[in-house]
Short mmCIF file of C-alpha atoms in Angstrom, two decimals:
data_model
loop_
_atom_site.label_atom_id
_atom_site.label_comp_id
_atom_site.label_asym_id
_atom_site.label_seq_id
_atom_site.Cartn_x
_atom_site.Cartn_y
_atom_site.Cartn_z
CA MET A 1320 10.18 15.12 7.30
CA GLU A 1321 13.55 15.76 6.54
CA SER A 1322 14.63 12.69 8.11
CA PHE A 1323 11.99 10.26 6.57
CA PHE A 1324 12.58 11.69 3.31
CA TRP A 1325 16.60 10.45 3.96
CA ILE A 1326 14.84 6.95 5.61
CA GLY A 1327 12.63 6.20 2.25
CA LEU A 1328 15.21 6.58 -0.05
CA ALA A 1329 17.08 3.85 1.98
CA ASN A 1330 14.49 1.60 2.29
CA VAL A 1331 14.33 1.74 -1.36
CA VAL A 1332 17.21 1.10 -2.54
CA GLU A 1333 17.23 -2.16 -0.51
CA PRO A 1334 17.66 -4.99 -2.54
CA VAL A 1335 14.39 -7.14 -1.94
CA ASN A 1336 12.51 -3.54 -2.90
CA LEU A 1337 14.57 -2.66 -5.84
CA ALA A 1338 13.75 -6.54 -7.20
CA ALA A 1339 9.98 -6.11 -5.92
CA ILE A 1340 10.37 -2.11 -8.24
CA LEU A 1341 11.83 -4.46 -11.06
CA ILE A 1342 9.21 -7.37 -10.50
CA GLY A 1343 5.80 -4.51 -10.92
CA ALA A 1344 7.55 -2.98 -13.52
CA LEU A 1345 7.23 -6.54 -15.66
CA ILE A 1346 3.75 -7.66 -14.34
CA GLY A 1347 2.28 -4.66 -14.84
CA MET A 1348 3.85 -3.68 -18.30
CA PHE A 1349 2.19 -6.99 -19.81
CA VAL A 1350 -1.12 -6.39 -17.88
CA GLY A 1351 -1.12 -3.13 -19.67
CA ALA A 1352 -0.38 -4.98 -22.98
CA MET A 1353 -3.53 -7.39 -23.32
CA PRO A 1354 -6.47 -5.62 -24.24
CA GLY A 1355 -9.61 -5.60 -21.19
CA LEU A 1356 -7.08 -5.92 -18.42
CA SER A 1357 -6.19 -2.78 -16.00
CA ALA A 1358 -3.55 -1.39 -13.89
CA THR A 1359 -6.66 -1.30 -11.05
CA MET A 1360 -7.76 -4.82 -12.47
CA ALA A 1361 -4.04 -6.25 -11.67
CA ILE A 1362 -3.25 -3.92 -8.62
CA ALA A 1363 -6.22 -5.51 -6.80
CA LEU A 1364 -5.96 -8.85 -8.13
CA LEU A 1365 -2.01 -8.92 -6.35
CA LEU A 1366 -3.01 -7.06 -2.77
CA PRO A 1367 -3.43 -10.60 -1.49
CA LEU A 1368 -0.19 -11.34 -1.78
CA THR A 1369 1.77 -8.65 -0.70
CA TYR A 1370 0.25 -8.87 2.84
CA SER A 1371 3.10 -11.52 3.78
CA PHE A 1372 5.50 -8.45 2.44
CA ARG A 1373 7.25 -5.66 4.19
CA PRO A 1374 4.86 -2.20 3.72
CA GLU A 1375 7.42 -0.14 1.74
CA THR A 1376 7.79 -3.65 0.06
CA GLY A 1377 4.13 -4.31 -0.94
CA LEU A 1378 3.83 -0.55 -1.81
CA ALA A 1379 6.57 -0.47 -4.42
CA LEU A 1380 6.07 -3.16 -6.10
CA LEU A 1381 2.03 -1.86 -6.47
CA ALA A 1382 3.39 1.07 -7.29
CA SER A 1383 5.62 -0.18 -9.42
CA LEU A 1384 2.79 -2.32 -11.67
CA TYR A 1385 0.10 1.45 -11.74
CA LEU A 1386 2.48 3.13 -13.41
CA ALA A 1387 3.98 0.59 -16.11
CA ALA A 1388 0.57 -0.59 -16.53
CA MET A 1389 0.57 2.78 -17.97
CA TYR A 1390 3.37 2.26 -20.78
CA GLY A 1391 1.90 -1.08 -21.29
CA GLY A 1392 -1.01 -0.03 -22.80
CA SER A 1393 0.26 1.28 -26.06
CA ILE A 1394 1.71 -1.84 -26.98
CA ALA A 1395 -1.78 -3.02 -28.11
CA ALA A 1396 -2.34 0.29 -28.99
CA ILE A 1397 0.11 0.30 -31.27
CA LEU A 1398 0.28 -3.38 -32.16
CA LEU A 1399 -3.77 -4.23 -31.96
CA ARG A 1400 -5.05 -0.75 -32.79
CA THR A 1401 -6.70 -1.79 -29.22
CA PRO A 1402 -5.66 0.62 -25.98
CA GLY A 1403 -3.88 -1.43 -23.66
CA THR A 1404 -5.49 0.34 -21.13
CA PRO A 1405 -8.10 4.17 -21.47
CA ALA A 1406 -4.81 6.03 -20.52
CA ALA A 1407 -3.64 4.58 -24.07
CA ALA A 1408 -6.96 5.67 -26.34
CA ALA A 1409 -5.18 8.78 -28.23
CA THR A 1410 -2.00 6.54 -28.89
CA VAL A 1411 -3.85 4.32 -30.86
CA LEU A 1412 -4.62 7.52 -33.55
CA ASP A 1413 -0.77 7.90 -34.66
CA GLY A 1414 0.33 4.55 -33.30
CA TYR A 1415 -1.06 1.98 -35.11
CA PRO A 1416 -0.68 3.76 -38.69
CA MET A 1417 3.53 3.50 -37.46
CA GLY A 1418 3.23 0.06 -36.92
CA GLN A 1419 1.66 -0.49 -40.60
CA LYS A 1420 4.46 1.45 -42.16
CA GLY A 1421 6.83 -1.14 -40.29
CA GLN A 1422 7.57 1.43 -38.19
CA ALA A 1423 6.56 -0.40 -34.70
CA GLY A 1424 9.66 -0.68 -33.01
CA LYS A 1425 9.98 2.87 -33.41
CA ALA A 1426 6.63 3.88 -32.26
CA LEU A 1427 6.87 1.88 -29.45
CA GLY A 1428 10.74 3.04 -28.70
CA LEU A 1429 9.17 7.28 -28.86
CA SER A 1430 6.18 5.72 -26.59
CA LEU A 1431 8.19 4.56 -24.04
CA THR A 1432 10.80 7.17 -24.47
CA ALA A 1433 8.08 9.75 -23.54
CA SER A 1434 7.07 7.30 -20.94
CA LEU A 1435 10.04 8.18 -18.85
CA ILE A 1436 10.19 11.70 -19.26
CA GLY A 1437 6.53 12.00 -17.96
CA GLY A 1438 7.08 9.60 -14.78
CA VAL A 1439 10.53 11.32 -13.73
CA LEU A 1440 8.86 14.81 -13.91
CA SER A 1441 6.24 14.04 -12.05
CA SER A 1442 8.14 12.38 -9.88
CA ILE A 1443 9.86 15.12 -8.89
CA VAL A 1444 6.94 16.69 -8.81
CA LEU A 1445 5.52 14.59 -6.36
CA LEU A 1446 8.33 14.20 -4.17
CA THR A 1447 8.57 17.83 -3.14
CA VAL A 1448 5.19 19.10 -3.61
CA ALA A 1449 3.43 16.21 -1.74
CA PRO A 1450 5.76 17.08 1.88
CA LEU A 1451 4.83 21.24 1.34
CA LEU A 1452 1.04 19.67 1.86
CA GLY A 1453 1.74 17.07 4.03
CA ARG A 1454 2.73 20.51 6.06
CA VAL A 1455 -0.06 22.36 5.58
CA VAL A 1456 -2.08 19.07 6.55
CA LEU A 1457 -0.29 18.80 10.09
CA ASN A 1458 -2.32 20.64 12.15
CA PHE A 1459 -5.95 19.35 10.92
CA GLY A 1460 -7.95 18.27 13.95
CA PRO A 1461 -11.42 16.19 13.22
CA VAL A 1462 -13.22 18.97 11.57
CA GLU A 1463 -11.36 19.48 8.87
CA ILE A 1464 -10.77 15.78 8.07
CA PHE A 1465 -14.05 15.69 7.92
CA ALA A 1466 -14.32 18.66 5.29
CA ILE A 1467 -11.75 16.78 3.61
CA ALA A 1468 -13.39 13.65 3.25
CA VAL A 1469 -16.44 15.26 2.21
CA LEU A 1470 -14.85 16.85 -0.48
CA GLY A 1471 -13.37 14.02 -1.91
CA ILE A 1472 -16.77 12.25 -2.40
CA THR A 1473 -18.46 15.09 -3.90
CA ILE A 1474 -15.56 15.47 -6.27
CA ILE A 1475 -14.92 12.23 -7.45
CA GLY A 1476 -18.35 11.78 -8.12
CA SER A 1477 -18.68 14.55 -9.16
CA LEU A 1478 -15.67 14.67 -12.03
CA SER A 1479 -17.23 11.15 -13.14
CA GLN A 1480 -17.02 9.89 -16.58
CA GLY A 1481 -20.84 9.66 -17.34
CA SER A 1482 -23.65 11.17 -15.94
CA THR A 1483 -22.40 13.49 -12.51
CA ILE A 1484 -25.85 12.28 -10.33
CA LEU A 1485 -25.07 8.74 -11.33
CA GLY A 1486 -21.40 8.95 -9.78
CA LEU A 1487 -22.11 10.48 -6.86
CA MET A 1488 -25.05 8.28 -6.40
CA SER A 1489 -21.81 5.49 -6.65
CA GLY A 1490 -19.97 7.55 -4.05
CA ALA A 1491 -23.27 7.55 -1.24
CA ILE A 1492 -23.65 3.45 -2.33
CA GLY A 1493 -20.07 3.20 -1.78
CA LEU A 1494 -20.16 5.17 1.62
CA LEU A 1495 -22.92 2.43 2.71
CA LEU A 1496 -21.09 -0.11 2.11
CA ALA A 1497 -18.10 1.23 4.66
CA MET A 1498 -21.40 1.77 7.75
CA VAL A 1499 -20.93 -2.19 7.67
CA GLY A 1500 -19.49 -3.67 10.75
CA MET A 1501 -19.07 -2.69 13.81
CA ASP A 1502 -19.24 1.06 14.86
CA LEU A 1503 -15.81 2.59 15.35
CA THR A 1504 -16.70 4.96 18.16
CA THR A 1505 -19.08 2.64 20.19
CA GLY A 1506 -18.96 -0.53 18.73
CA THR A 1507 -22.51 -1.39 18.13
CA PRO A 1508 -23.13 -3.51 15.05
CA ARG A 1509 -24.37 -1.41 12.07
CA PHE A 1510 -25.89 -3.09 8.87
CA SER A 1511 -24.21 -6.57 9.89
CA PHE A 1512 -27.01 -9.12 9.58
CA GLY A 1513 -26.78 -10.59 12.51
CA ILE A 1514 -24.15 -12.16 9.98
CA LEU A 1515 -21.28 -12.86 12.33
CA GLU A 1516 -18.63 -12.56 9.07
CA LEU A 1517 -18.95 -8.43 8.94
CA PHE A 1518 -19.22 -7.34 12.10
CA GLY A 1519 -15.84 -6.64 11.23
CA GLY A 1520 -17.03 -4.95 8.07
CA ILE A 1521 -16.58 -5.81 4.69
CA ASP A 1522 -13.29 -6.21 3.62
CA PHE A 1523 -11.76 -3.83 1.53
CA THR A 1524 -9.53 -6.43 -0.43
CA VAL A 1525 -12.53 -8.68 -1.55
CA ALA A 1526 -15.16 -5.84 -2.60
CA LEU A 1527 -11.72 -4.61 -5.21
CA ILE A 1528 -11.43 -8.16 -6.69
CA GLY A 1529 -14.87 -8.07 -6.98
CA LEU A 1530 -15.27 -4.41 -8.73
CA PHE A 1531 -13.04 -4.58 -10.58
CA SER A 1532 -11.73 -8.12 -11.30
CA ILE A 1533 -15.16 -10.19 -12.64
CA PRO A 1534 -16.66 -7.51 -14.93
CA GLN A 1535 -13.75 -7.09 -16.70
CA ALA A 1536 -13.44 -11.44 -16.91
CA VAL A 1537 -16.36 -11.14 -18.46
CA ARG A 1538 -16.31 -8.95 -20.43
CA LEU A 1539 -13.05 -10.31 -22.37
CA ILE A 1540 -15.28 -13.78 -23.04
CA MET A 1541 -18.18 -11.90 -24.27
CA GLN A 1542 -16.18 -9.98 -26.92
CA GLY A 1543 -14.26 -13.18 -27.19
CA ASN A 1544 -10.88 -12.85 -30.05
CA ALA A 1545 -11.94 -10.21 -31.47
CA ASN A 1546 -9.69 -7.20 -33.63
CA GLN A 1547 -7.45 -10.74 -34.95
CA SER A 1548 -6.88 -9.84 -38.34
CA ALA A 1549 -5.92 -6.43 -36.79
CA ARG A 1550 -2.78 -7.27 -35.58
CA VAL A 1551 0.96 -6.16 -36.08
CA SER A 1552 2.67 -9.74 -36.18
CA ASN A 1553 6.23 -8.15 -35.41
CA VAL A 1554 8.28 -5.71 -34.09
CA SER A 1555 11.75 -5.49 -36.24
CA ASP A 1556 13.54 -2.20 -36.41
CA ARG A 1557 14.83 0.11 -34.13
CA MET A 1558 12.95 1.06 -31.17
CA LEU A 1559 15.27 4.22 -29.18
CA PRO A 1560 15.22 7.04 -31.21
CA THR A 1561 18.44 8.97 -32.25
CA GLY A 1562 20.07 12.50 -30.19
CA PRO A 1563 17.84 14.57 -32.35
CA GLU A 1564 14.46 12.71 -32.69
CA PHE A 1565 15.00 13.20 -28.27
CA LEU A 1566 15.81 16.99 -28.51
CA LYS A 1567 12.76 17.12 -30.92
CA MET A 1568 10.24 15.42 -29.33
CA LEU A 1569 12.14 17.22 -25.82
CA PRO A 1570 9.28 20.27 -25.88
CA ASN A 1571 5.83 18.35 -26.99
CA SER A 1572 7.42 15.82 -23.73
CA LEU A 1573 7.23 18.18 -21.15
CA ARG A 1574 4.50 20.07 -21.95
CA SER A 1575 2.71 17.05 -21.64
CA SER A 1576 4.47 16.09 -18.83
CA VAL A 1577 3.07 19.44 -17.25
CA ILE A 1578 -0.68 18.89 -19.10
CA GLY A 1579 -0.39 15.02 -17.28
CA ILE A 1580 0.50 16.40 -13.87
CA PHE A 1581 -1.84 19.04 -13.03
CA VAL A 1582 -4.99 16.95 -14.38
CA GLY A 1583 -3.53 14.08 -12.40
CA LEU A 1584 -3.84 16.82 -9.60
CA ILE A 1585 -8.09 16.72 -9.81
CA PRO A 1586 -9.25 14.16 -8.29
CA GLY A 1587 -11.45 12.07 -10.14
CA THR A 1588 -9.54 12.54 -13.92
CA GLY A 1589 -6.84 10.43 -14.91
CA GLY A 1590 -4.65 9.00 -17.65
CA ASP A 1591 -7.44 9.60 -20.65
CA THR A 1592 -8.52 12.75 -19.96
CA ALA A 1593 -5.14 13.57 -19.41
CA SER A 1594 -3.26 11.96 -23.26
CA TRP A 1595 -6.53 13.34 -25.36
CA PHE A 1596 -5.61 16.64 -23.50
CA ALA A 1597 -1.79 16.79 -24.09
CA TYR A 1598 -3.19 15.08 -27.71
CA ASN A 1599 -4.35 18.00 -28.40
CA GLU A 1600 -2.74 20.77 -27.71
CA ALA A 1601 0.66 18.83 -29.25
CA LYS A 1602 -1.81 19.62 -32.39
CA ARG A 1603 -2.39 23.11 -31.96
CA PHE A 1604 1.53 23.89 -31.15
CA SER A 1605 2.84 21.81 -34.42
CA ARG A 1606 3.31 23.14 -37.80
CA HIS A 1607 2.30 19.76 -39.28
CA LYS A 1608 -1.07 19.12 -38.43
CA ALA A 1609 -1.95 17.84 -41.32
CA GLU A 1610 -0.06 14.17 -40.10
CA PHE A 1611 -1.72 14.09 -37.27
CA GLY A 1612 -3.40 10.77 -37.56
CA THR A 1613 -1.01 9.32 -39.81
CA GLY A 1614 1.99 8.06 -37.97
CA TYR A 1615 3.62 11.37 -36.60
CA PRO A 1616 5.78 10.99 -33.76
CA ALA A 1617 4.01 13.80 -32.04
CA GLY A 1618 0.71 11.95 -31.65
CA ILE A 1619 1.99 9.01 -29.86
CA VAL A 1620 4.86 11.12 -27.72
CA ALA A 1621 1.99 13.61 -26.74
CA PRO A 1622 -0.40 11.40 -24.35
CA GLU A 1623 2.01 8.65 -23.61
CA ALA A 1624 4.55 11.50 -21.17
CA ALA A 1625 1.26 13.07 -20.04
CA ASN A 1626 -0.54 9.58 -18.74
CA ASN A 1627 2.38 8.57 -17.13
CA ALA A 1628 3.13 12.16 -15.45
CA VAL A 1629 -0.58 11.63 -14.18
CA VAL A 1630 1.02 9.45 -11.98
CA GLY A 1631 2.36 11.45 -9.89
CA GLY A 1632 0.35 13.72 -9.77
CA ALA A 1633 -2.43 11.81 -9.16
CA LEU A 1634 -0.64 10.43 -5.54
CA ILE A 1635 -0.18 14.13 -4.38
CA PRO A 1636 -3.80 14.17 -3.59
CA THR A 1637 -3.44 10.73 -2.51
CA ILE A 1638 -0.36 10.87 -0.30
CA ALA A 1639 -1.08 14.60 1.01
CA LEU A 1640 -4.66 15.03 1.81
CA GLY A 1641 -5.62 11.23 1.91
CA ILE A 1642 -7.96 11.75 -1.59
CA PRO A 1643 -7.10 9.29 -3.83
CA GLY A 1644 -6.69 11.02 -7.28
CA SER A 1645 -7.97 8.03 -9.30
CA SER A 1646 -9.63 4.83 -9.25
CA SER A 1647 -5.75 2.74 -9.56
CA THR A 1648 -4.37 4.92 -6.12
CA ALA A 1649 -7.63 4.72 -4.25
CA VAL A 1650 -6.77 0.80 -4.75
CA LEU A 1651 -3.07 1.62 -3.43
CA LEU A 1652 -4.52 3.44 -0.53
CA GLY A 1653 -6.23 -0.11 0.35
CA GLY A 1654 -2.45 -1.49 -0.32
CA LEU A 1655 -2.06 0.78 2.36
CA MET A 1656 -4.96 0.03 4.54
CA VAL A 1657 -4.03 -3.77 4.05
CA HIS A 1658 -0.88 -2.46 6.54
CA GLY A 1659 -3.02 -1.55 8.41
CA ILE A 1660 -1.68 2.01 7.78
CA LEU A 1661 -5.06 4.26 8.19
CA PRO A 1662 -4.92 6.86 5.09
CA GLY A 1663 -5.45 10.71 5.31
CA PRO A 1664 -3.72 14.03 6.02
CA SER A 1665 -1.80 12.36 8.65
CA LEU A 1666 -0.09 9.47 6.73
CA MET A 1667 3.70 11.43 5.65
CA THR A 1668 3.83 12.08 9.82
CA ASP A 1669 2.52 9.25 11.66
CA TYR A 1670 4.06 6.38 9.01
CA GLY A 1671 6.54 8.87 6.62
CA ASP A 1672 9.03 5.60 6.73
CA VAL A 1673 6.39 3.97 4.42
CA THR A 1674 5.37 6.73 2.26
CA TYR A 1675 8.53 8.24 1.03
CA THR A 1676 9.26 4.68 1.01
CA LEU A 1677 6.98 4.91 -2.09
CA LEU A 1678 7.57 8.04 -3.32
CA TRP A 1679 10.67 7.66 -4.10
CA ALA A 1680 9.83 3.82 -5.48
CA VAL A 1681 7.58 5.43 -7.90
CA LEU A 1682 10.43 7.55 -9.06
CA PHE A 1683 12.77 4.26 -9.12
CA ALA A 1684 9.92 2.64 -11.26
CA ASN A 1685 10.38 4.94 -13.93
CA VAL A 1686 13.72 3.93 -14.68
CA ALA A 1687 13.06 0.45 -13.77
CA LEU A 1688 9.97 0.65 -16.65
CA PHE A 1689 12.68 2.02 -19.52
CA LEU A 1690 15.39 -0.84 -18.71
CA VAL A 1691 11.97 -3.39 -18.67
CA GLY A 1692 11.05 -2.31 -21.42
CA LEU A 1693 13.86 -1.90 -23.41
CA LEU A 1694 14.06 -5.83 -22.33
CA PHE A 1695 10.62 -7.43 -22.91
CA THR A 1696 9.01 -5.13 -25.36
CA ARG A 1697 9.97 -7.35 -28.13
CA ALA A 1698 8.15 -10.19 -26.23
CA CYS A 1699 5.15 -8.01 -25.99
CA VAL A 1700 3.91 -8.85 -29.40
CA ALA A 1701 3.37 -12.96 -27.99
CA VAL A 1702 1.42 -11.88 -25.05
CA THR A 1703 -1.31 -9.36 -27.12
CA LYS A 1704 -2.05 -13.03 -28.97
CA ILE A 1705 -3.61 -14.13 -26.36
CA PRO A 1706 -7.60 -15.18 -26.61
CA ASN A 1707 -9.42 -13.11 -24.86
CA ARG A 1708 -11.14 -16.73 -23.85
CA VAL A 1709 -7.98 -17.74 -22.37
CA VAL A 1710 -7.39 -15.06 -20.46
CA GLY A 1711 -10.98 -14.23 -18.31
CA PRO A 1712 -11.32 -17.65 -16.85
CA VAL A 1713 -7.89 -16.99 -15.89
CA ILE A 1714 -8.63 -13.81 -14.05
CA VAL A 1715 -12.21 -15.37 -12.23
CA VAL A 1716 -9.60 -18.04 -11.22
CA LEU A 1717 -7.29 -15.95 -9.10
CA SER A 1718 -9.84 -13.53 -7.93
CA VAL A 1719 -11.58 -17.04 -6.17
CA ILE A 1720 -7.92 -17.81 -4.92
CA GLY A 1721 -6.95 -14.49 -4.07
CA ALA A 1722 -10.14 -14.02 -1.90
CA TYR A 1723 -9.72 -16.35 0.30
CA ALA A 1724 -6.71 -16.25 0.62
CA ILE A 1725 -7.10 -13.01 2.70
CA ASN A 1726 -8.76 -14.60 5.18
CA ASN A 1727 -8.95 -18.10 4.29
CA SER A 1728 -12.39 -17.84 4.45
CA VAL A 1729 -15.33 -18.65 1.72
CA PHE A 1730 -17.38 -16.10 3.06
CA ASP A 1731 -15.48 -13.78 1.41
CA ILE A 1732 -14.96 -15.98 -1.77
CA GLY A 1733 -19.18 -15.36 -1.97
CA LEU A 1734 -18.76 -11.81 -0.91
CA MET A 1735 -16.43 -10.99 -3.76
CA ILE A 1736 -18.58 -12.42 -6.26
CA ALA A 1737 -21.39 -10.47 -4.88
CA PHE A 1738 -19.49 -7.48 -5.37
CA GLY A 1739 -18.89 -8.64 -9.06
CA MET A 1740 -21.59 -9.07 -9.82
CA LEU A 1741 -22.68 -5.68 -8.75
CA GLY A 1742 -19.85 -4.70 -10.66
CA LEU A 1743 -21.40 -6.27 -13.48
CA ALA A 1744 -24.37 -4.20 -12.74
CA PHE A 1745 -22.97 -0.74 -12.89
CA ASP A 1746 -21.08 -1.87 -15.85
CA SER A 1747 -25.13 -2.30 -17.43
CA PHE A 1748 -26.82 1.19 -16.32
CA ARG A 1749 -23.30 3.13 -16.92
CA ILE A 1750 -22.95 3.93 -13.02
CA PRO A 1751 -19.20 4.27 -12.66
CA THR A 1752 -17.21 1.95 -10.30
CA PRO A 1753 -14.45 4.46 -9.34
CA PRO A 1754 -16.35 6.70 -6.84
CA LEU A 1755 -17.96 3.05 -5.25
CA VAL A 1756 -14.47 2.78 -4.23
CA ILE A 1757 -13.37 5.94 -2.89
CA GLY A 1758 -17.11 5.78 -0.20
CA LEU A 1759 -15.45 2.76 0.60
CA ILE A 1760 -12.32 4.64 2.04
CA LEU A 1761 -13.36 7.80 2.85
CA GLY A 1762 -16.32 5.90 4.76
CA PRO A 1763 -14.57 4.90 8.53
CA ILE A 1764 -12.71 8.84 8.24
CA LEU A 1765 -15.80 10.65 7.70
CA ASP A 1766 -17.85 8.30 9.98
CA THR A 1767 -15.25 8.76 12.68
CA THR A 1768 -14.42 12.38 12.29
CA LEU A 1769 -17.70 13.42 12.64
CA GLN A 1770 -18.24 11.55 15.02
CA GLN A 1771 -15.49 13.49 17.20
CA SER A 1772 -16.38 16.79 15.97
CA LEU A 1773 -19.71 16.81 17.30
CA LEU A 1774 -17.76 15.59 20.06
CA ILE A 1775 -15.72 18.10 19.73
CA GLY A 1776 -18.62 21.20 19.04
CA GLY A 1777 -20.75 19.65 22.11
CA GLY A 1778 -23.33 18.41 19.59
CA GLN A 1779 -23.59 21.77 17.62
CA TRP A 1780 -23.33 20.83 13.63
CA SER A 1781 -22.30 24.77 13.95
CA ILE A 1782 -18.56 23.83 13.99
CA PHE A 1783 -18.23 23.11 10.97
CA ILE A 1784 -18.76 26.38 9.43
CA GLU A 1785 -17.23 27.95 12.36
CA ASN A 1786 -14.22 26.36 11.65
CA PRO A 1787 -12.56 28.74 8.51
CA ILE A 1788 -10.70 25.92 6.89
CA SER A 1789 -14.42 23.67 7.61
CA ALA A 1790 -15.97 26.09 5.86
CA THR A 1791 -13.80 27.09 2.41
CA LEU A 1792 -13.75 23.29 1.85
CA LEU A 1793 -17.22 22.34 2.35
CA ALA A 1794 -18.34 25.59 0.53
CA PHE A 1795 -15.45 23.35 -2.80
CA ALA A 1796 -18.21 20.61 -1.84
CA LEU A 1797 -21.38 22.39 -3.03
CA LEU A 1798 -20.17 23.82 -5.78
CA SER A 1799 -19.14 20.35 -6.44
CA LEU A 1800 -22.03 19.35 -6.01
CA LEU A 1801 -24.11 21.95 -7.42
CA GLN A 1802 -22.12 21.38 -11.14
CA ALA A 1803 -24.56 17.90 -10.87
CA THR A 1804 -28.28 20.43 -11.38
CA PRO A 1805 -30.24 21.43 -14.53
CA LEU A 1806 -29.26 24.87 -13.87
CA PHE A 1807 -25.64 24.44 -13.78
CA GLY A 1808 -25.35 22.53 -17.47
CA SER A 1809 -28.21 25.68 -18.26
CA MET A 1810 -25.45 28.26 -17.85
CA ALA A 1811 -22.56 27.09 -18.41
CA ARG A 1812 -23.89 26.81 -22.19
CA LEU A 1813 -25.92 30.13 -21.24
CA PHE A 1814 -21.72 31.00 -21.61
CA ARG A 1815 -19.62 29.43 -23.51
CA THR A 1816 -17.81 31.05 -25.89
CA ARG A 1817 -18.42 30.55 -30.08
CA PRO A 1818 -15.60 29.45 -31.80
CA VAL A 1819 -13.74 31.66 -34.42
CA LYS A 1820 -14.77 31.73 -37.47
CA GLY A 1821 -12.03 29.37 -39.61
CA ALA A 1822 -10.61 28.59 -36.10
CA GLU A 1823 -9.94 24.62 -35.42
CA PRO A 1824 -12.53 22.94 -33.11
CA ALA A 1825 -10.85 22.23 -29.92
CA GLY A 1826 -11.05 18.67 -30.22
CA GLY A 1827 -9.80 18.26 -33.90
CA ASP A 1828 -10.18 15.17 -34.64
CA VAL A 1829 -9.51 13.65 -32.13
CA ALA A 1830 -13.04 14.35 -30.83
CA GLY A 1831 -14.13 12.54 -34.23
CA SER A 1832 -11.89 9.17 -33.20
CA ARG A 1833 -13.56 9.15 -29.74
CA GLU A 1834 -16.71 7.90 -31.68
#
């Protein structure tokens, strides 16, 4: 693996890959700055464009875009009082008031610097921890990999926002859709209904474009041009913090980065969870609690360091175990699949050169984000003024072009629209979409390893219990499922500790701000 480490570094410093990282940072920042758009949607739209690239180049572009969109979300949060991405929701509390005071540049500079600190720290952890986990799973066989996939499905479903039952149901629907096509072991068509185009299964990229792009476009068109009067019209003050300001923000940045890394390690959580958690901790540690929410610098630094640190944390289980840590990393796994690379525990050994290039690209993307942010953040003020009813139809057009370009198939356009309708239905009934995406990714792995395991065990299901690693992982999966039961909720309420008299509530005024 050590040789792959240096091969990855040599790959990432190639001019074409460095250019891809810079382009990804630029696109990601502009996407994040547009209210309503998300990194996941942008990655899904750009996946077809990476077909003609080498795997290393395409993944470097997508990883850089993912990271930059996290920072870009703070631009709309500070200028418009509208988070560009869900991860920037906590940034609104202090970023917008600071912008209203004529310090929008300072607020954006604090966000950019904190994002750099969080991103670099999490990249270093990613480069060191992911290979260690990769060595642990080297000896994993079909039985253990099946248990990992089961755990991934249950964790993602149970940690979804909203109803746990709905999250698990969404994951199950994803698994069912992953079964469409030829059985990988017997070659028998399943759930294809005689449609030739479905014999090869549902194209993952087509499904992603439909699920994330079409609902987003419809929401933008229906929302119209809201919040026009709340805009900060220009950025004219100094961006970068001074030396004393940097030293003052450093402890908060490091603490929030650690929070972001640990939150990212838990599959199913994301930048929005980490940013609120970090904001709350920054307020708890601060001597000036009353200043939070009035344009206080620490209230910008904490969520921005945390949500960028989540990227490296979320990629650790994604790379080492094949369990996506978030919907965006799930789409990145789709990028691997586009290039014929099967995600899973063997990723760091069978495709070590590509994997380590991706790990190094995340580190370089943080530096690229900082440089691009310094040069183009002021230009993003113009991007935030693009009307929603212009952005929405453009997304639809790009979705149609992207779906058709994958296989030059009109059928894929119809399939993409069908998944778009499914995404709209999920939104209407508040059913989370990410578990469905995880089901689509882990479904083929579950299917193949289940059949292989039963062949190894002579058809005996007890093989999953007799294997200690598999039994442990399946026990964790069962515990995750039990969280969905009313009995678990009742026990949690029974053991919940009462707040100490006179102490500040855990969420402070943050919880109230989300109402």
